[in-house]
């Protein structure tokens, strides 16, 4: 498709289990972001990938959270030993950084993966 | 730390009236600002942006105003329509930093 695709759209898991969330960015977009949105809250930055550069992991809330981006395209966000406070919508976004719209900052968001930890 | 906030949590507006959504940002070094709209169950969608060297920018039915003196950003929606019902987020970006810092959002409810 033409937009950012995320899967699964909904995930219910038990406390202590590991989960993986997937993001397929827009083709050609070099920047990829993960944000977390708790109920009724704004978007909390988690991690940022740009090309082959080292990712900016400064937003990850704990060492239970990690993310990879393989081949400069698909990204996976992994949460280990999930806790109830991890319940949120996890949003992925991509942007065309360095192209003709460099520094516009416009992010194209997916529809998110809703995680519920019981 | 990063702090972008909105004054009003919920705005109810009559269809056809104009809406104004306000946002205060804390970092005077921020040089770029964006408004996003998020409908229920969907990801945020870009509405309009403005750079810090401007104080006003207009789009289709939307206008963004930037007052750097008081670090205030607003979004004006003309002739509000039912489809404008959503949560609106402002976001700021600092020079050399590729992340956007988002506020908590402001719910707009359009009354038919």
Tab-separated table of C-alpha atoms in Angstrom:
chain	number	residue	atom	x	y	z
A	1	UNK	CA	0.000	0.000	0.000
A	2	UNK	CA	0.909	3.636	-0.180
A	3	UNK	CA	0.796	4.384	3.544
A	4	UNK	CA	2.535	3.220	6.705
A	5	UNK	CA	1.336	-0.231	7.645
A	6	UNK	CA	1.376	-1.628	11.163
A	7	UNK	CA	0.605	-5.062	12.513
A	8	UNK	CA	-1.054	-6.399	14.487
A	9	UNK	CA	-3.750	-3.772	14.804
A	10	UNK	CA	-4.745	-5.213	18.156
A	11	UNK	CA	-2.797	-7.389	20.557
A	12	UNK	CA	-3.940	-8.726	23.906
A	13	UNK	CA	-1.307	-10.425	25.981
A	14	UNK	CA	-0.709	-11.606	29.493
A	15	UNK	CA	1.602	-9.841	31.883
A	16	UNK	CA	5.113	-11.166	31.566
A	17	UNK	CA	4.847	-12.219	27.920
A	18	UNK	CA	6.941	-10.745	25.124
A	19	UNK	CA	5.332	-8.954	22.175
A	20	UNK	CA	6.539	-7.829	18.778
A	21	UNK	CA	4.976	-5.016	16.811
A	22	UNK	CA	5.751	-4.504	13.149
A	23	UNK	CA	5.932	-1.414	10.990
A	24	UNK	CA	6.230	-1.152	7.219
A	25	UNK	CA	7.103	2.453	6.353
A	26	UNK	CA	6.338	4.236	3.125
A	27	UNK	CA	8.703	3.074	0.414
A	28	UNK	CA	11.645	5.429	0.053
A	29	UNK	CA	11.233	7.071	3.438
A	30	UNK	CA	14.553	7.031	5.210
A	31	UNK	CA	13.353	8.057	8.666
A	32	UNK	CA	11.215	5.878	10.904
A	33	UNK	CA	9.788	6.702	14.325
A	34	UNK	CA	7.995	4.836	17.064
A	35	UNK	CA	5.675	6.721	19.403
A	36	UNK	CA	3.467	5.514	22.215
A	37	UNK	CA	0.047	6.932	22.967
A	38	UNK	CA	-1.625	6.096	26.253
A	39	UNK	CA	-5.352	6.617	26.685
A	40	UNK	CA	-6.222	10.283	26.499
A	41	UNK	CA	-2.596	11.306	26.276
A	42	UNK	CA	-0.308	12.789	23.702
A	43	UNK	CA	2.346	10.996	21.748
A	44	UNK	CA	5.435	9.886	23.643
A	45	UNK	CA	8.572	9.527	21.550
A	46	UNK	CA	10.250	6.130	21.816
A	47	UNK	CA	12.897	5.685	19.119
A	48	UNK	CA	14.036	7.122	15.802
A	49	UNK	CA	15.885	5.496	12.892
A	50	UNK	CA	17.541	7.449	10.108
A	51	UNK	CA	19.220	5.567	7.292
A	52	UNK	CA	22.270	3.678	8.473
A	53	UNK	CA	22.918	5.967	11.407
A	54	UNK	CA	22.761	4.740	14.991
A	55	UNK	CA	19.175	5.009	16.189
A	56	UNK	CA	18.097	7.596	18.744
A	57	UNK	CA	16.870	5.362	21.574
A	58	UNK	CA	16.556	8.094	24.139
A	59	UNK	CA	12.777	7.729	24.450
A	60	UNK	CA	12.664	4.035	25.313
A	61	UNK	CA	11.170	3.834	28.830
A	62	UNK	CA	13.117	0.794	30.014
A	63	UNK	CA	15.486	-1.921	28.856
A	64	UNK	CA	12.468	-4.148	28.245
A	65	UNK	CA	11.882	-2.104	25.099
A	66	UNK	CA	13.961	-2.525	21.973
A	67	UNK	CA	13.560	-1.926	18.262
A	68	UNK	CA	15.247	-2.942	15.069
A	69	UNK	CA	15.056	-1.738	11.525
A	70	UNK	CA	16.212	-4.277	8.981
A	71	UNK	CA	17.489	-3.251	5.577
A	72	UNK	CA	16.478	0.322	6.157
A	73	UNK	CA	12.819	-0.561	5.783
A	74	UNK	CA	10.688	-2.736	8.078
A	75	UNK	CA	10.944	-2.121	11.801
A	76	UNK	CA	10.026	-4.279	14.766
A	77	UNK	CA	9.381	-2.950	18.258
A	78	UNK	CA	9.817	-5.614	20.925
A	79	UNK	CA	8.563	-5.362	24.483
A	80	UNK	CA	9.842	-8.050	26.827
A	81	UNK	CA	8.134	-9.161	30.016
A	82	UNK	CA	5.178	-6.895	29.378
A	83	UNK	CA	3.611	-4.974	32.241
A	84	UNK	CA	0.115	-3.526	32.516
A	85	UNK	CA	1.491	-0.007	32.188
A	86	UNK	CA	2.732	-0.955	28.723
A	87	UNK	CA	-0.871	-0.966	27.531
A	88	UNK	CA	-1.146	1.742	24.897
A	89	UNK	CA	-1.370	2.371	21.184
A	90	UNK	CA	2.039	2.110	19.551
A	91	UNK	CA	2.311	4.351	16.518
A	92	UNK	CA	4.879	4.123	13.794
A	93	UNK	CA	5.634	6.988	11.435
A	94	UNK	CA	7.977	7.547	8.535
A	95	UNK	CA	9.241	10.638	6.822
A	96	UNK	CA	11.238	11.630	3.790
A	97	UNK	CA	14.259	13.213	5.397
A	98	UNK	CA	16.956	14.542	3.141
A	99	UNK	CA	14.752	14.704	0.057
A	100	UNK	CA	13.029	17.732	-1.453
A	101	UNK	CA	10.973	18.054	1.723
A	102	UNK	CA	13.982	17.922	4.013
A	103	UNK	CA	13.386	19.504	7.365
A	104	UNK	CA	9.660	19.696	6.854
A	105	UNK	CA	9.274	17.348	9.757
A	106	UNK	CA	6.042	15.957	8.345
A	107	UNK	CA	5.516	12.473	9.646
A	108	UNK	CA	3.211	9.966	8.018
A	109	UNK	CA	1.632	7.804	10.668
A	110	UNK	CA	0.245	4.321	10.568
A	111	UNK	CA	-2.990	3.486	12.342
A	112	UNK	CA	-1.171	2.010	15.296
A	113	UNK	CA	-1.030	-1.252	17.182
A	114	UNK	CA	-3.223	-1.311	20.263
A	115	UNK	CA	-1.566	-3.336	22.996
A	116	UNK	CA	-3.515	-4.529	26.016
A	117	UNK	CA	-1.631	-6.265	28.811
A	118	UNK	CA	-3.866	-8.190	31.172
B	1	UNK	CA	12.619	18.555	29.164
B	2	UNK	CA	10.257	18.707	26.271
B	3	UNK	CA	6.949	20.307	27.034
B	4	UNK	CA	4.218	21.215	24.627
B	5	UNK	CA	0.786	21.735	26.078
B	6	UNK	CA	-2.719	22.764	25.140
B	7	UNK	CA	-4.898	25.163	27.110
B	8	UNK	CA	-8.311	23.554	26.612
B	9	UNK	CA	-8.943	19.852	26.812
B	10	UNK	CA	-12.281	19.955	24.954
B	11	UNK	CA	-13.771	22.439	22.562
B	12	UNK	CA	-17.406	22.204	21.517
B	13	UNK	CA	-18.299	24.250	18.473
B	14	UNK	CA	-21.424	24.707	16.427
B	15	UNK	CA	-21.235	23.531	12.841
B	16	UNK	CA	-20.397	26.461	10.614
B	17	UNK	CA	-18.680	28.458	13.340
B	18	UNK	CA	-14.947	29.048	13.491
B	19	UNK	CA	-12.763	27.043	15.899
B	20	UNK	CA	-9.607	28.163	17.611
B	21	UNK	CA	-7.294	25.667	19.271
B	22	UNK	CA	-4.433	26.966	21.357
B	23	UNK	CA	-1.053	25.515	22.213
B	24	UNK	CA	1.764	26.709	24.450
B	25	UNK	CA	5.278	25.480	23.852
B	26	UNK	CA	8.159	25.749	26.229
B	27	UNK	CA	11.294	25.601	24.107
B	28	UNK	CA	12.183	28.949	22.569
B	29	UNK	CA	14.754	27.221	20.360
B	30	UNK	CA	12.079	25.282	18.477
B	31	UNK	CA	12.075	26.326	14.853
B	32	UNK	CA	9.311	24.297	13.323
B	33	UNK	CA	5.758	23.501	14.381
B	34	UNK	CA	3.083	21.200	13.074
B	35	UNK	CA	-0.582	20.630	13.751
B	36	UNK	CA	-1.926	17.093	13.496
B	37	UNK	CA	-5.481	15.824	13.525
B	38	UNK	CA	-6.333	12.422	14.935
B	39	UNK	CA	-9.697	10.837	14.344
B	40	UNK	CA	-10.875	8.016	16.537
B	41	UNK	CA	-9.011	4.780	15.863
B	42	UNK	CA	-6.647	6.336	13.352
B	43	UNK	CA	-3.131	7.658	13.331
B	44	UNK	CA	-2.436	11.396	13.407
B	45	UNK	CA	-2.734	13.184	10.102
B	46	UNK	CA	-0.784	16.268	9.081
B	47	UNK	CA	-2.834	19.466	8.820
B	48	UNK	CA	-0.472	22.390	8.488
B	49	UNK	CA	3.002	23.471	9.509
B	50	UNK	CA	4.835	26.711	10.138
B	51	UNK	CA	8.466	27.690	10.518
B	52	UNK	CA	9.686	30.013	13.210
B	53	UNK	CA	10.527	32.735	10.690
B	54	UNK	CA	6.823	33.126	9.959
B	55	UNK	CA	3.940	34.266	12.138
B	56	UNK	CA	1.032	33.118	10.009
B	57	UNK	CA	0.325	30.479	7.438
B	58	UNK	CA	-2.919	29.612	5.727
B	59	UNK	CA	-4.211	26.416	4.245
B	60	UNK	CA	-7.585	25.288	3.103
B	61	UNK	CA	-9.990	26.424	5.877
B	62	UNK	CA	-7.125	26.369	8.378
B	63	UNK	CA	-4.760	29.040	9.592
B	64	UNK	CA	-1.853	28.625	11.969
B	65	UNK	CA	-0.591	31.570	13.973
B	66	UNK	CA	2.736	31.649	15.760
B	67	UNK	CA	3.631	34.122	18.483
B	68	UNK	CA	7.234	33.514	19.438
B	69	UNK	CA	7.232	36.282	22.014
B	70	UNK	CA	4.875	34.337	24.249
B	71	UNK	CA	5.625	30.921	22.771
B	72	UNK	CA	2.088	30.388	21.628
B	73	UNK	CA	0.670	28.548	18.647
B	74	UNK	CA	-2.918	28.440	17.495
B	75	UNK	CA	-4.931	26.657	14.864
B	76	UNK	CA	-7.989	28.307	13.412
B	77	UNK	CA	-10.541	26.260	11.519
B	78	UNK	CA	-13.030	28.214	9.444
B	79	UNK	CA	-16.624	27.069	9.000
B	80	UNK	CA	-16.167	24.006	11.163
B	81	UNK	CA	-17.711	20.850	9.787
B	82	UNK	CA	-18.727	17.569	11.461
B	83	UNK	CA	-15.714	15.927	9.851
B	84	UNK	CA	-13.494	18.252	11.859
B	85	UNK	CA	-14.431	16.442	15.069
B	86	UNK	CA	-11.163	14.940	16.263
B	87	UNK	CA	-8.261	15.406	18.633
B	88	UNK	CA	-5.802	18.048	17.527
B	89	UNK	CA	-2.135	17.937	18.520
B	90	UNK	CA	0.503	20.568	18.170
B	91	UNK	CA	4.102	19.447	17.873
B	92	UNK	CA	7.436	21.251	17.939
B	93	UNK	CA	10.834	20.481	16.529
B	94	UNK	CA	14.178	21.886	17.542
B	95	UNK	CA	17.105	22.593	15.203
B	96	UNK	CA	19.294	19.565	14.684
B	97	UNK	CA	16.793	17.302	16.386
B	98	UNK	CA	14.703	15.051	14.196
B	99	UNK	CA	12.029	14.149	16.683
B	100	UNK	CA	8.736	15.953	17.131
B	101	UNK	CA	7.564	16.679	20.677
B	102	UNK	CA	3.779	16.421	20.901
B	103	UNK	CA	1.333	17.991	23.275
B	104	UNK	CA	-1.465	16.069	24.958
B	105	UNK	CA	-4.124	16.989	22.445
B	106	UNK	CA	-7.348	18.945	22.381
B	107	UNK	CA	-10.665	17.303	21.612
B	108	UNK	CA	-12.880	19.236	19.206
B	109	UNK	CA	-16.556	18.279	19.098
B	110	UNK	CA	-18.658	19.743	16.317
B	111	UNK	CA	-22.341	20.090	17.123
B	112	UNK	CA	-24.537	19.675	14.035
